Short mmCIF file of C-alpha atoms in Angstrom, two decimals:
data_model
loop_
_atom_site.label_atom_id
_atom_site.label_comp_id
_atom_site.label_asym_id
_atom_site.label_seq_id
_atom_site.Cartn_x
_atom_site.Cartn_y
_atom_site.Cartn_z
CA UNK A 1256 -8.18 -11.53 -26.34
CA UNK A 1257 -9.93 -11.55 -29.69
CA UNK A 1258 -10.75 -7.85 -29.91
CA UNK A 1259 -8.16 -5.18 -29.37
CA UNK A 1260 -8.65 -3.05 -26.26
CA UNK A 1261 -9.36 0.68 -26.36
CA UNK A 1262 -6.15 1.43 -24.49
CA UNK A 1263 -3.23 -0.21 -22.71
CA UNK A 1264 -0.26 0.60 -20.54
CA UNK A 1265 2.84 -1.37 -19.63
CA UNK A 1266 4.06 -1.56 -16.05
CA UNK A 1267 6.80 -3.25 -14.10
CA UNK A 1268 6.36 -5.33 -10.92
CA UNK A 1269 8.41 -4.03 -7.99
CA UNK A 1270 8.99 -5.33 -4.43
CA UNK A 1271 6.19 -3.05 -3.19
CA UNK A 1272 3.70 -5.02 -5.33
CA UNK A 1273 4.53 -8.49 -4.00
CA UNK A 1274 3.67 -10.45 -0.86
CA UNK A 1275 5.22 -13.28 1.13
CA UNK A 1276 3.69 -15.81 -1.25
CA UNK A 1277 6.37 -14.60 -3.69
CA UNK A 1278 3.80 -13.18 -6.10
CA UNK A 1279 1.87 -9.95 -6.67
CA UNK A 1280 -0.60 -9.22 -3.87
CA UNK A 1281 -4.03 -9.53 -5.51
CA UNK A 1282 -5.42 -6.21 -4.23
CA UNK A 1283 -2.68 -4.44 -6.19
CA UNK A 1284 -4.27 -5.35 -9.53
CA UNK A 1285 -6.97 -2.82 -8.63
CA UNK A 1286 -4.18 -0.23 -8.52
CA UNK A 1287 -2.78 -1.40 -11.86
CA UNK A 1288 -6.24 -1.26 -13.44
CA UNK A 1289 -6.71 2.25 -12.09
CA UNK A 1290 -3.37 3.44 -13.45
CA UNK A 1291 -4.54 2.20 -16.87
CA UNK A 1292 -7.93 3.98 -16.58
CA UNK A 1293 -6.20 7.17 -15.48
CA UNK A 1294 -3.84 7.13 -18.47
CA UNK A 1295 -6.76 6.26 -20.77
CA UNK A 1296 -8.68 9.33 -19.52
CA UNK A 1297 -5.54 11.42 -19.88
CA UNK A 1298 -5.11 10.16 -23.46
CA UNK A 1299 -8.72 11.29 -24.08
CA UNK A 1300 -7.63 14.73 -22.87
CA UNK A 1301 -8.67 14.67 -19.20
CA UNK A 1302 -6.37 14.63 -16.19
CA UNK A 1303 -8.23 13.76 -13.01
CA UNK A 1304 -6.78 16.54 -10.88
CA UNK A 1305 -7.70 19.07 -13.57
CA UNK A 1306 -11.20 17.51 -13.75
CA UNK A 1307 -11.61 17.98 -10.03
CA UNK A 1308 -10.46 21.58 -10.10
CA UNK A 1309 -12.30 22.72 -13.24
CA UNK A 1310 -15.52 20.71 -13.03
CA UNK A 1311 -15.56 19.57 -9.37
CA UNK A 1312 -16.06 16.12 -10.88
CA UNK A 1313 -14.46 12.93 -9.64
CA UNK A 1314 -14.85 9.28 -10.58
CA UNK A 1315 -15.30 6.81 -7.74
CA UNK A 1316 -15.32 3.05 -8.05
CA UNK A 1317 -18.71 1.53 -7.17
CA UNK A 1318 -18.38 -2.12 -8.24
CA UNK A 1319 -15.53 -4.47 -9.09
CA UNK A 1320 -15.51 -8.07 -10.22
CA UNK A 1321 -12.05 -9.58 -10.44
CA UNK A 1322 -10.79 -12.97 -11.51
CA UNK A 1323 -7.24 -13.97 -10.64
CA UNK A 1324 -5.97 -16.68 -13.00
CA UNK A 1325 -2.18 -16.78 -12.79
CA UNK A 1326 0.28 -15.01 -10.48
CA UNK A 1327 2.74 -12.31 -11.55
CA UNK A 1328 6.21 -12.08 -10.01
CA UNK A 1329 8.92 -9.56 -9.23
CA UNK A 1330 10.40 -7.91 -12.34
CA UNK A 1331 7.56 -9.07 -14.60
CA UNK A 1332 6.44 -6.60 -17.23
CA UNK A 1333 2.65 -6.48 -17.47
CA UNK A 1334 0.37 -5.09 -20.10
CA UNK A 1335 -2.86 -3.69 -18.61
CA UNK A 1336 -5.79 -3.00 -20.91
CA UNK A 1337 -8.94 -0.87 -20.79
CA UNK A 1338 -12.05 -1.47 -22.90
CA UNK A 1339 -15.16 0.62 -22.47
CA UNK A 1340 -18.06 -1.79 -21.95
CA UNK A 1341 -20.95 0.56 -21.17
CA UNK A 1342 -21.63 4.29 -20.67
CA UNK A 1343 -24.62 5.64 -18.79
CA UNK A 1344 -25.47 9.14 -17.63
CA UNK A 1345 -23.53 9.03 -14.34
CA UNK A 1346 -21.43 5.87 -14.71
CA UNK A 1347 -19.16 3.86 -16.99
CA UNK A 1348 -18.21 0.20 -16.95
CA UNK A 1349 -14.75 -0.88 -18.07
CA UNK A 1350 -13.51 -4.37 -18.92
CA UNK A 1351 -9.84 -4.67 -17.99
CA UNK A 1352 -7.13 -7.31 -18.21
CA UNK A 1353 -3.54 -7.82 -17.10
CA UNK A 1354 -1.27 -9.82 -19.43
CA UNK A 1355 2.30 -11.09 -19.24
CA UNK A 1356 3.23 -11.78 -22.84
CA UNK A 1357 0.35 -13.86 -24.15
CA UNK A 1358 -0.72 -15.16 -20.74
CA UNK A 1359 -3.85 -13.62 -19.26
CA UNK A 1360 -3.14 -13.17 -15.54
CA UNK A 1361 -6.09 -11.21 -14.19
CA UNK A 1362 -9.29 -9.78 -15.60
CA UNK A 1363 -12.07 -7.71 -14.19
CA UNK A 1364 -15.00 -5.40 -14.67
CA UNK A 1365 -14.91 -2.04 -12.96
CA UNK A 1366 -17.86 0.34 -12.68
CA UNK A 1367 -16.99 3.97 -11.95
CA UNK A 1368 -19.51 6.64 -11.01
CA UNK A 1369 -19.08 10.36 -11.57
CA UNK A 1370 -19.62 12.30 -8.34
CA UNK A 1371 -19.36 15.89 -7.21
CA UNK A 1372 -15.95 16.26 -5.55
CA UNK A 1373 -17.46 18.16 -2.62
CA UNK A 1374 -20.66 16.26 -1.84
CA UNK A 1375 -19.83 12.81 -3.29
CA UNK A 1376 -23.33 12.84 -4.85
CA UNK A 1377 -23.66 11.30 -8.33
CA UNK A 1378 -23.74 13.74 -11.23
CA UNK A 1379 -23.68 13.52 -15.03
CA UNK A 1380 -20.35 12.66 -16.60
CA UNK A 1381 -19.01 15.95 -18.05
CA UNK A 1382 -19.83 16.40 -21.74
CA UNK A 1383 -16.17 16.97 -22.50
CA UNK A 1384 -15.57 13.36 -21.51
CA UNK A 1385 -18.61 11.64 -23.01
CA UNK A 1386 -17.92 13.20 -26.40
CA UNK A 1387 -14.31 11.97 -26.25
CA UNK A 1388 -15.25 8.34 -25.46
CA UNK A 1389 -14.93 5.65 -28.15
CA UNK A 1390 -18.26 5.08 -29.93
CA UNK A 1391 -19.55 1.56 -29.36
CA UNK B 729 14.82 -0.37 25.96
CA UNK B 730 15.81 0.85 29.37
CA UNK B 731 13.12 3.52 29.80
CA UNK B 732 9.47 2.77 29.32
CA UNK B 733 7.87 4.45 26.31
CA UNK B 734 5.09 7.04 26.59
CA UNK B 735 2.69 4.82 24.68
CA UNK B 736 2.46 1.58 22.76
CA UNK B 737 0.13 -0.40 20.55
CA UNK B 738 0.10 -4.03 19.47
CA UNK B 739 -0.48 -4.99 15.86
CA UNK B 740 -0.58 -8.12 13.75
CA UNK B 741 1.34 -8.72 10.51
CA UNK B 742 -0.94 -9.62 7.58
CA UNK B 743 -0.25 -10.64 3.97
CA UNK B 744 -0.68 -7.00 2.90
CA UNK B 745 2.36 -6.07 5.00
CA UNK B 746 4.80 -8.56 3.49
CA UNK B 747 6.84 -8.73 0.29
CA UNK B 748 8.34 -11.48 -1.86
CA UNK B 749 11.37 -11.67 0.44
CA UNK B 750 8.96 -13.39 2.87
CA UNK B 751 9.20 -10.56 5.40
CA UNK B 752 7.54 -7.22 6.17
CA UNK B 753 8.18 -4.62 3.46
CA UNK B 754 10.33 -1.98 5.17
CA UNK B 755 8.25 1.02 4.07
CA UNK B 756 5.34 -0.41 6.04
CA UNK B 757 7.04 0.29 9.37
CA UNK B 758 6.34 3.97 8.68
CA UNK B 759 2.65 3.02 8.61
CA UNK B 760 2.97 1.04 11.85
CA UNK B 761 4.74 3.96 13.53
CA UNK B 762 2.01 6.31 12.35
CA UNK B 763 -0.76 4.08 13.69
CA UNK B 764 0.99 4.24 17.06
CA UNK B 765 1.32 8.06 16.94
CA UNK B 766 -2.32 8.37 15.95
CA UNK B 767 -3.48 6.23 18.87
CA UNK B 768 -1.14 8.10 21.19
CA UNK B 769 -2.71 11.43 20.13
CA UNK B 770 -6.15 9.90 20.51
CA UNK B 771 -5.25 8.70 24.02
CA UNK B 772 -4.22 12.30 24.78
CA UNK B 773 -7.73 13.30 23.70
CA UNK B 774 -7.21 14.31 20.06
CA UNK B 775 -8.50 12.49 17.00
CA UNK B 776 -6.82 13.73 13.83
CA UNK B 777 -10.00 14.10 11.79
CA UNK B 778 -11.57 16.12 14.61
CA UNK B 779 -8.36 18.22 14.81
CA UNK B 780 -8.62 18.98 11.11
CA UNK B 781 -12.28 19.94 11.32
CA UNK B 782 -12.18 21.96 14.56
CA UNK B 783 -8.74 23.61 14.33
CA UNK B 784 -7.87 23.20 10.65
CA UNK B 785 -4.64 21.70 12.00
CA UNK B 786 -2.86 18.70 10.58
CA UNK B 787 0.45 17.02 11.38
CA UNK B 788 2.69 16.20 8.45
CA UNK B 789 5.88 14.18 8.58
CA UNK B 790 8.96 16.24 7.71
CA UNK B 791 11.89 13.97 8.59
CA UNK B 792 12.35 10.27 9.27
CA UNK B 793 15.40 8.27 10.24
CA UNK B 794 14.81 4.53 10.29
CA UNK B 795 17.01 1.61 11.17
CA UNK B 796 15.92 -1.88 10.18
CA UNK B 797 17.58 -4.51 12.37
CA UNK B 798 15.61 -7.75 12.06
CA UNK B 799 12.74 -8.78 9.77
CA UNK B 800 9.17 -9.45 10.92
CA UNK B 801 7.08 -12.17 9.29
CA UNK B 802 3.47 -13.07 8.55
CA UNK B 803 1.36 -13.57 11.71
CA UNK B 804 3.93 -11.91 13.98
CA UNK B 805 2.51 -9.76 16.75
CA UNK B 806 4.46 -6.50 17.08
CA UNK B 807 4.57 -3.96 19.84
CA UNK B 808 5.10 -0.43 18.49
CA UNK B 809 6.15 2.31 20.89
CA UNK B 810 6.05 6.12 20.96
CA UNK B 811 8.27 8.31 23.11
CA UNK B 812 8.18 12.08 22.88
CA UNK B 813 11.76 13.25 22.32
CA UNK B 814 11.32 16.98 21.72
CA UNK B 815 8.55 19.58 21.40
CA UNK B 816 8.97 22.91 19.66
CA UNK B 817 6.44 25.57 18.68
CA UNK B 818 5.43 24.01 15.36
CA UNK B 819 6.96 20.53 15.51
CA UNK B 820 7.49 17.44 17.64
CA UNK B 821 10.05 14.67 17.41
CA UNK B 822 9.12 11.13 18.38
CA UNK B 823 11.41 8.16 19.04
CA UNK B 824 9.68 4.96 18.00
CA UNK B 825 10.45 1.26 18.03
CA UNK B 826 8.92 -2.01 16.82
CA UNK B 827 9.43 -5.07 18.98
CA UNK B 828 8.57 -8.76 18.66
CA UNK B 829 8.73 -10.08 22.19
CA UNK B 830 12.07 -8.82 23.48
CA UNK B 831 13.66 -8.48 20.04
CA UNK B 832 14.01 -4.95 18.72
CA UNK B 833 13.16 -5.15 15.00
CA UNK B 834 13.06 -1.54 13.81
CA UNK B 835 13.62 1.86 15.36
CA UNK B 836 13.34 5.37 14.12
CA UNK B 837 12.98 9.05 14.78
CA UNK B 838 10.05 10.88 13.24
CA UNK B 839 9.63 14.63 13.14
CA UNK B 840 6.10 15.90 12.56
CA UNK B 841 5.18 19.50 11.80
CA UNK B 842 1.84 21.10 12.53
CA UNK B 843 0.42 22.75 9.39
CA UNK B 844 -2.77 24.52 8.42
CA UNK B 845 -4.95 21.90 6.69
CA UNK B 846 -5.82 24.33 3.90
CA UNK B 847 -2.51 26.04 3.11
CA UNK B 848 -0.02 23.42 4.39
CA UNK B 849 1.89 26.31 6.02
CA UNK B 850 3.46 25.61 9.44
CA UNK B 851 1.50 26.87 12.44
CA UNK B 852 1.73 26.51 16.21
CA UNK B 853 0.71 23.19 17.67
CA UNK B 854 -2.76 23.75 19.22
CA UNK B 855 -2.61 24.51 22.96
CA UNK B 856 -5.03 21.71 23.66
CA UNK B 857 -2.32 19.33 22.49
CA UNK B 858 0.79 20.88 24.00
CA UNK B 859 -0.81 20.98 27.43
CA UNK B 860 -1.72 17.29 27.13
CA UNK B 861 1.81 16.17 26.22
CA UNK B 862 3.98 14.33 28.76
CA UNK B 863 6.29 16.76 30.56
CA UNK B 864 9.94 15.99 29.81
CA UNK C 519 -27.70 -7.64 8.06
CA UNK C 520 -30.45 -9.98 9.11
CA UNK C 521 -28.30 -12.98 10.04
CA UNK C 522 -25.35 -12.68 12.35
CA UNK C 523 -21.98 -13.28 10.71
CA UNK C 524 -19.68 -16.15 11.62
CA UNK C 525 -16.97 -13.76 12.75
CA UNK C 526 -16.07 -10.09 12.92
CA UNK C 527 -13.19 -7.78 13.71
CA UNK C 528 -13.03 -4.07 14.46
CA UNK C 529 -10.45 -1.85 12.82
CA UNK C 530 -9.51 1.80 12.73
CA UNK C 531 -9.00 3.92 9.59
CA UNK C 532 -5.55 5.55 9.45
CA UNK C 533 -3.93 8.01 7.02
CA UNK C 534 -2.38 5.09 5.15
CA UNK C 535 -5.88 3.86 4.23
CA UNK C 536 -7.15 7.09 2.67
CA UNK C 537 -6.70 8.83 -0.67
CA UNK C 538 -6.88 12.40 -1.97
CA UNK C 539 -10.67 12.11 -2.27
CA UNK C 540 -10.64 12.34 1.54
CA UNK C 541 -12.00 8.81 1.94
CA UNK C 542 -10.72 5.24 2.19
CA UNK C 543 -9.10 4.05 -1.05
CA UNK C 544 -11.42 1.31 -2.32
CA UNK C 545 -8.69 -1.29 -2.93
CA UNK C 546 -7.95 -1.23 0.79
CA UNK C 547 -11.24 -2.92 1.66
CA UNK C 548 -9.72 -6.07 0.17
CA UNK C 549 -7.03 -5.74 2.84
CA UNK C 550 -9.62 -5.20 5.57
CA UNK C 551 -11.58 -8.24 4.40
CA UNK C 552 -8.41 -10.30 4.42
CA UNK C 553 -7.50 -9.24 7.95
CA UNK C 554 -10.94 -10.47 9.02
CA UNK C 555 -10.54 -13.81 7.20
CA UNK C 556 -7.09 -14.25 8.74
CA UNK C 557 -8.38 -13.66 12.27
CA UNK C 558 -11.36 -15.93 11.57
CA UNK C 559 -8.99 -18.76 10.55
CA UNK C 560 -6.84 -18.04 13.58
CA UNK C 561 -9.94 -18.20 15.82
CA UNK C 562 -10.65 -21.61 14.24
CA UNK C 563 -7.15 -22.61 15.35
CA UNK C 564 -5.09 -22.01 12.21
CA UNK C 565 -2.44 -19.34 11.71
CA UNK C 566 -1.52 -18.95 8.05
CA UNK C 567 2.24 -18.97 8.57
CA UNK C 568 1.94 -22.16 10.63
CA UNK C 569 -0.30 -23.65 7.89
CA UNK C 570 2.35 -22.90 5.32
CA UNK C 571 5.14 -24.41 7.39
CA UNK C 572 3.33 -27.51 8.67
CA UNK C 573 1.10 -28.38 5.70
CA UNK C 574 2.73 -26.42 2.85
CA UNK C 575 -0.82 -25.12 2.30
CA UNK C 576 -1.72 -21.55 1.41
CA UNK C 577 -4.97 -19.85 0.52
CA UNK C 578 -4.94 -17.59 -2.53
CA UNK C 579 -7.76 -15.34 -3.67
CA UNK C 580 -9.22 -16.42 -7.02
CA UNK C 581 -12.35 -14.26 -7.37
CA UNK C 582 -13.69 -11.11 -5.75
CA UNK C 583 -16.92 -9.22 -6.26
CA UNK C 584 -17.07 -5.95 -4.36
CA UNK C 585 -19.75 -3.31 -4.01
CA UNK C 586 -18.82 0.08 -2.60
CA UNK C 587 -21.87 1.84 -1.14
CA UNK C 588 -20.66 4.60 1.19
CA UNK C 589 -17.19 5.98 1.89
CA UNK C 590 -15.32 5.61 5.17
CA UNK C 591 -13.10 8.40 6.50
CA UNK C 592 -10.03 8.95 8.66
CA UNK C 593 -10.51 7.84 12.28
CA UNK C 594 -13.65 5.83 11.52
CA UNK C 595 -14.00 2.57 13.40
CA UNK C 596 -15.20 -0.22 11.09
CA UNK C 597 -16.65 -3.60 11.84
CA UNK C 598 -15.66 -6.18 9.21
CA UNK C 599 -17.57 -9.46 9.06
CA UNK C 600 -16.95 -12.94 7.64
CA UNK C 601 -19.68 -15.45 6.78
CA UNK C 602 -18.88 -18.77 5.19
CA UNK C 603 -21.07 -19.08 2.09
CA UNK C 604 -19.78 -22.27 0.48
CA UNK C 605 -17.08 -24.91 1.01
CA UNK C 606 -15.81 -27.18 -1.74
CA UNK C 607 -12.87 -29.58 -1.85
CA UNK C 608 -10.21 -27.01 -2.79
CA UNK C 609 -12.00 -23.69 -2.26
CA UNK C 610 -14.22 -21.64 0.04
CA UNK C 611 -16.43 -18.67 -0.65
CA UNK C 612 -16.89 -15.99 1.99
CA UNK C 613 -19.49 -13.23 2.16
CA UNK C 614 -18.01 -10.18 3.84
CA UNK C 615 -19.16 -6.72 4.84
CA UNK C 616 -17.72 -3.51 6.30
CA UNK C 617 -19.95 -1.52 8.64
CA UNK C 618 -19.66 1.83 10.43
CA UNK C 619 -22.22 1.64 13.21
CA UNK C 620 -25.39 0.51 11.44
CA UNK C 621 -24.35 1.80 8.01
CA UNK C 622 -23.25 -0.83 5.51
CA UNK C 623 -20.28 0.69 3.66
CA UNK C 624 -18.91 -2.11 1.49
CA UNK C 625 -19.80 -5.72 0.82
CA UNK C 626 -18.26 -8.46 -1.22
CA UNK C 627 -17.86 -12.10 -2.02
CA UNK C 628 -14.37 -13.58 -1.91
CA UNK C 629 -13.43 -17.02 -3.21
CA UNK C 630 -10.19 -18.46 -1.86
CA UNK C 631 -8.47 -21.54 -3.19
CA UNK C 632 -6.13 -23.80 -1.23
CA UNK C 633 -2.83 -24.27 -3.07
CA UNK C 634 0.47 -25.96 -2.40
CA UNK C 635 2.83 -23.25 -1.11
CA UNK C 636 5.63 -24.46 -3.40
CA UNK C 637 3.88 -25.20 -6.69
CA UNK C 638 0.78 -22.96 -6.39
CA UNK C 639 -1.27 -25.95 -7.66
CA UNK C 640 -4.73 -26.43 -6.09
CA UNK C 641 -4.96 -29.04 -3.36
CA UNK C 642 -7.59 -30.19 -0.85
CA UNK C 643 -8.23 -27.91 2.08
CA UNK C 644 -6.51 -29.56 5.07
CA UNK C 645 -8.88 -31.70 7.14
CA UNK C 646 -7.91 -29.82 10.27
CA UNK C 647 -9.57 -26.77 8.72
CA UNK C 648 -12.66 -28.30 7.13
CA UNK C 649 -13.59 -30.01 10.39
CA UNK C 650 -13.28 -26.67 12.23
CA UNK C 651 -15.55 -24.75 9.82
CA UNK C 652 -19.08 -23.77 10.86
CA UNK C 653 -21.63 -26.33 9.64
CA UNK C 654 -24.05 -24.79 7.16
CA UNK D 1004 21.22 19.66 -7.65
CA UNK D 1005 24.66 20.70 -8.80
CA UNK D 1006 25.97 17.32 -9.93
CA UNK D 1007 24.04 15.11 -12.28
CA UNK D 1008 22.75 11.88 -10.74
CA UNK D 1009 23.91 8.43 -11.84
CA UNK D 1010 20.40 7.49 -12.93
CA UNK D 1011 16.83 8.70 -12.95
CA UNK D 1012 13.31 7.57 -13.71
CA UNK D 1013 10.09 9.45 -14.29
CA UNK D 1014 6.87 8.40 -12.61
CA UNK D 1015 3.29 9.56 -12.38
CA UNK D 1016 1.31 10.12 -9.16
CA UNK D 1017 -1.93 8.09 -9.03
CA UNK D 1018 -4.82 7.94 -6.53
CA UNK D 1019 -3.13 4.97 -4.84
CA UNK D 1020 -0.19 7.22 -3.89
CA UNK D 1021 -2.19 9.95 -2.16
CA UNK D 1022 -3.82 10.34 1.25
CA UNK D 1023 -6.68 12.36 2.71
CA UNK D 1024 -4.39 15.39 3.10
CA UNK D 1025 -4.70 15.66 -0.70
CA UNK D 1026 -1.00 14.93 -1.23
CA UNK D 1027 1.32 11.95 -1.67
CA UNK D 1028 1.52 9.80 1.47
CA UNK D 1029 5.11 10.21 2.67
CA UNK D 1030 5.84 6.49 3.09
CA UNK D 1031 5.29 6.07 -0.64
CA UNK D 1032 8.47 7.97 -1.50
CA UNK D 1033 10.35 4.93 -0.19
CA UNK D 1034 8.55 2.96 -2.91
CA UNK D 1035 9.43 5.56 -5.55
CA UNK D 1036 13.06 5.52 -4.47
CA UNK D 1037 13.10 1.74 -4.67
CA UNK D 1038 11.61 1.72 -8.16
CA UNK D 1039 14.47 4.01 -9.20
CA UNK D 1040 17.12 1.78 -7.55
CA UNK D 1041 15.60 -1.29 -9.20
CA UNK D 1042 15.71 0.29 -12.66
CA UNK D 1043 19.24 1.54 -11.99
CA UNK D 1044 20.37 -2.01 -11.16
CA UNK D 1045 18.54 -3.30 -14.22
CA UNK D 1046 20.29 -0.66 -16.37
CA UNK D 1047 23.57 -1.97 -14.95
CA UNK D 1048 22.52 -5.40 -16.20
CA UNK D 1049 20.97 -6.96 -13.08
CA UNK D 1050 17.31 -7.78 -12.53
CA UNK D 1051 16.57 -8.53 -8.88
CA UNK D 1052 14.55 -11.68 -9.50
CA UNK D 1053 17.34 -13.04 -11.69
CA UNK D 1054 19.88 -12.09 -8.98
CA UNK D 1055 17.90 -14.03 -6.43
CA UNK D 1056 17.61 -17.09 -8.65
CA UNK D 1057 21.17 -17.16 -10.02
CA UNK D 1058 23.18 -15.90 -7.03
CA UNK D 1059 20.73 -16.35 -4.13
CA UNK D 1060 21.55 -12.69 -3.44
CA UNK D 1061 19.05 -10.06 -2.37
CA UNK D 1062 19.39 -6.44 -1.30
CA UNK D 1063 17.55 -5.40 1.83
CA UNK D 1064 17.20 -1.87 3.15
CA UNK D 1065 18.97 -1.36 6.48
CA UNK D 1066 18.84 2.41 7.03
CA UNK D 1067 16.87 5.30 5.58
CA UNK D 1068 17.02 9.02 6.26
CA UNK D 1069 14.32 10.99 4.51
CA UNK D 1070 13.52 14.67 4.34
CA UNK D 1071 10.13 15.78 3.07
CA UNK D 1072 10.25 19.36 1.77
CA UNK D 1073 7.23 19.92 -0.44
CA UNK D 1074 4.16 17.78 -1.17
CA UNK D 1075 3.40 16.14 -4.52
CA UNK D 1076 -0.18 15.83 -5.77
CA UNK D 1077 -2.37 13.66 -7.98
CA UNK D 1078 -1.26 13.62 -11.64
CA UNK D 1079 2.15 15.15 -10.88
CA UNK D 1080 5.03 13.79 -12.90
CA UNK D 1081 8.09 13.20 -10.71
CA UNK D 1082 11.69 12.64 -11.56
CA UNK D 1083 13.41 10.30 -9.09
CA UNK D 1084 17.19 10.14 -9.03
CA UNK D 1085 19.84 7.68 -7.80
CA UNK D 1086 23.44 8.59 -6.99
CA UNK D 1087 25.85 6.07 -5.57
CA UNK D 1088 27.36 7.59 -2.43
CA UNK D 1089 29.41 4.73 -1.02
CA UNK D 1090 30.18 1.07 -1.72
CA UNK D 1091 31.45 -1.36 0.88
CA UNK D 1092 31.89 -5.13 0.80
CA UNK D 1093 28.32 -6.03 1.80
CA UNK D 1094 26.49 -2.71 1.48
CA UNK D 1095 25.91 0.36 -0.67
CA UNK D 1096 24.59 3.80 0.20
CA UNK D 1097 22.52 5.74 -2.30
CA UNK D 1098 21.58 9.42 -2.27
CA UNK D 1099 18.17 9.88 -3.85
CA UNK D 1100 15.85 12.77 -4.66
CA UNK D 1101 12.34 13.33 -6.01
CA UNK D 1102 11.80 16.39 -8.20
CA UNK D 1103 8.78 18.02 -9.84
CA UNK D 1104 10.25 20.20 -12.54
CA UNK D 1105 12.96 22.19 -10.75
CA UNK D 1106 11.39 21.83 -7.30
CA UNK D 1107 13.07 19.39 -4.95
CA UNK D 1108 10.24 17.62 -3.10
CA UNK D 1109 11.93 14.86 -1.12
CA UNK D 1110 15.45 13.63 -0.58
CA UNK D 1111 16.99 10.78 1.29
CA UNK D 1112 19.85 8.45 1.91
CA UNK D 1113 19.22 4.72 1.65
CA UNK D 1114 21.64 2.03 2.75
CA UNK D 1115 21.09 -1.41 1.26
CA UNK D 1116 22.79 -4.58 2.41
CA UNK D 1117 23.39 -7.65 0.29
CA UNK D 1118 22.06 -10.78 2.02
CA UNK D 1119 21.68 -14.44 1.17
CA UNK D 1120 18.11 -14.92 -0.04
CA UNK D 1121 17.68 -18.02 2.11
CA UNK D 1122 19.33 -17.10 5.40
CA UNK D 1123 19.09 -13.27 5.29
CA UNK D 1124 22.73 -13.20 6.48
CA UNK D 1125 24.96 -10.47 4.98
CA UNK D 1126 27.22 -11.56 2.11
CA UNK D 1127 29.55 -9.84 -0.35
CA UNK D 1128 27.90 -7.94 -3.16
CA UNK D 1129 28.29 -10.15 -6.27
CA UNK D 1130 31.31 -9.21 -8.39
CA UNK D 1131 29.12 -8.86 -11.46
CA UNK D 1132 27.48 -5.90 -9.72
CA UNK D 1133 30.48 -4.20 -8.12
CA UNK D 1134 32.32 -4.18 -11.42
CA UNK D 1135 29.32 -2.57 -13.11
CA UNK D 1136 28.99 0.26 -10.56
CA UNK D 1137 30.03 3.81 -11.46
CA UNK D 1138 33.59 4.52 -10.29
CA UNK D 1139 33.66 7.27 -7.65
#
């Protein structure tokens, strides 16, 4: 990773994350990536439950592209990154990676769309969030 | 199992259900038991989404006692049973088991409480359901 | 879907599949797609546990591209399809979709790689499988 | 909680933990309790992967009794406790609780059995662990 990410979290692999292959079940990296995005938004000042209650706004995932390079195992400590790749009126695209030490395990691109929490129809990302985003 | 259960479903074990021990992750039996209860209610004429929309009623789990006897593995076909053990005004208790052939793998007792879907406060089980229950 | 898929399964949405947005948690479609691939392989004559024991061969997911179009909800009945898109010596690519009636909810492309169950190193897909695959 | 627990962790509730009722899916508390037990064992000096590799020993859950009192929601921060209730030659029983601030949400008793990682047969808890346990 040549450039430093906008944000990162550290997380531990537990039994719940693994499968009978002895490694982390691949679908769970989507959960890890989401934990990182959630903490990134929180660090920008926006909890998602509060966003839903105060603005009736919710982010839903519309597109994911994931590449699984190396497996993680029980007890591993992973570093999961978030880098803002693109912001549009109703959506954002994030580039994310999972690392164990200096080994890149999994990487992906996640597009999230801002929707109304009641109707699920797309709506503009709240100003409070767009103004807090890193300038690219 | 000397008595026949009130209801049963058959389900397959997939990768998603297993953990790095090579067997089914124990917490997942709660999911299997719930699938069986859901299909049992549906067989009695009541989908849970429809129950929530028409009666604003929802069942939540309040107590579980589980005993794990033998592990299940990838590709196993399990039979999951439901037997009504007790009905009260706002709650029901179900005795449930998971079998592979004639081997009892897991058994448990699950108490579910009927709540208002908005307030989560306990309320009477809808009549439409109590009248459909097996008479004990 | 203009062409008919190579295989499909039907599955029900349970509480375990949903999230607080009231809809199916997006990561779970990867599980649904895998259930369909597993049953497709089984229909071709190959259980995955048996494959692991007899050939020490395992399929792992290396790449996924998913597009989430419409949400599914509790109690929905989904049809999940599998179409073989490409076969190579050590990998296969599958095009998969989730439908509710005639509404396309989610679609994706999944690349799986055959690895040795002990070393996780790529190896040729067993002949018994390649000869059973649909000819494209 | 009158007595202080032997150990506790803090964890955040994410989308992955919730269901369409808008609250944490009850089965997931078993995962939270396990994360706490895992970190407790690690704090006593024993990672589970290392235990499996060096001693071929693994803990499996044999019995759980859970009581769900109040729901947790998205973004909640929970405190999950571990208190050793009983140690025997091949098993331990832990009393565990999940708290949000001073509200007790969920409590349970979990019995774990030490097994050989290859055969799944019960075996004595390794000395290195029993000597590290809190004296009761």
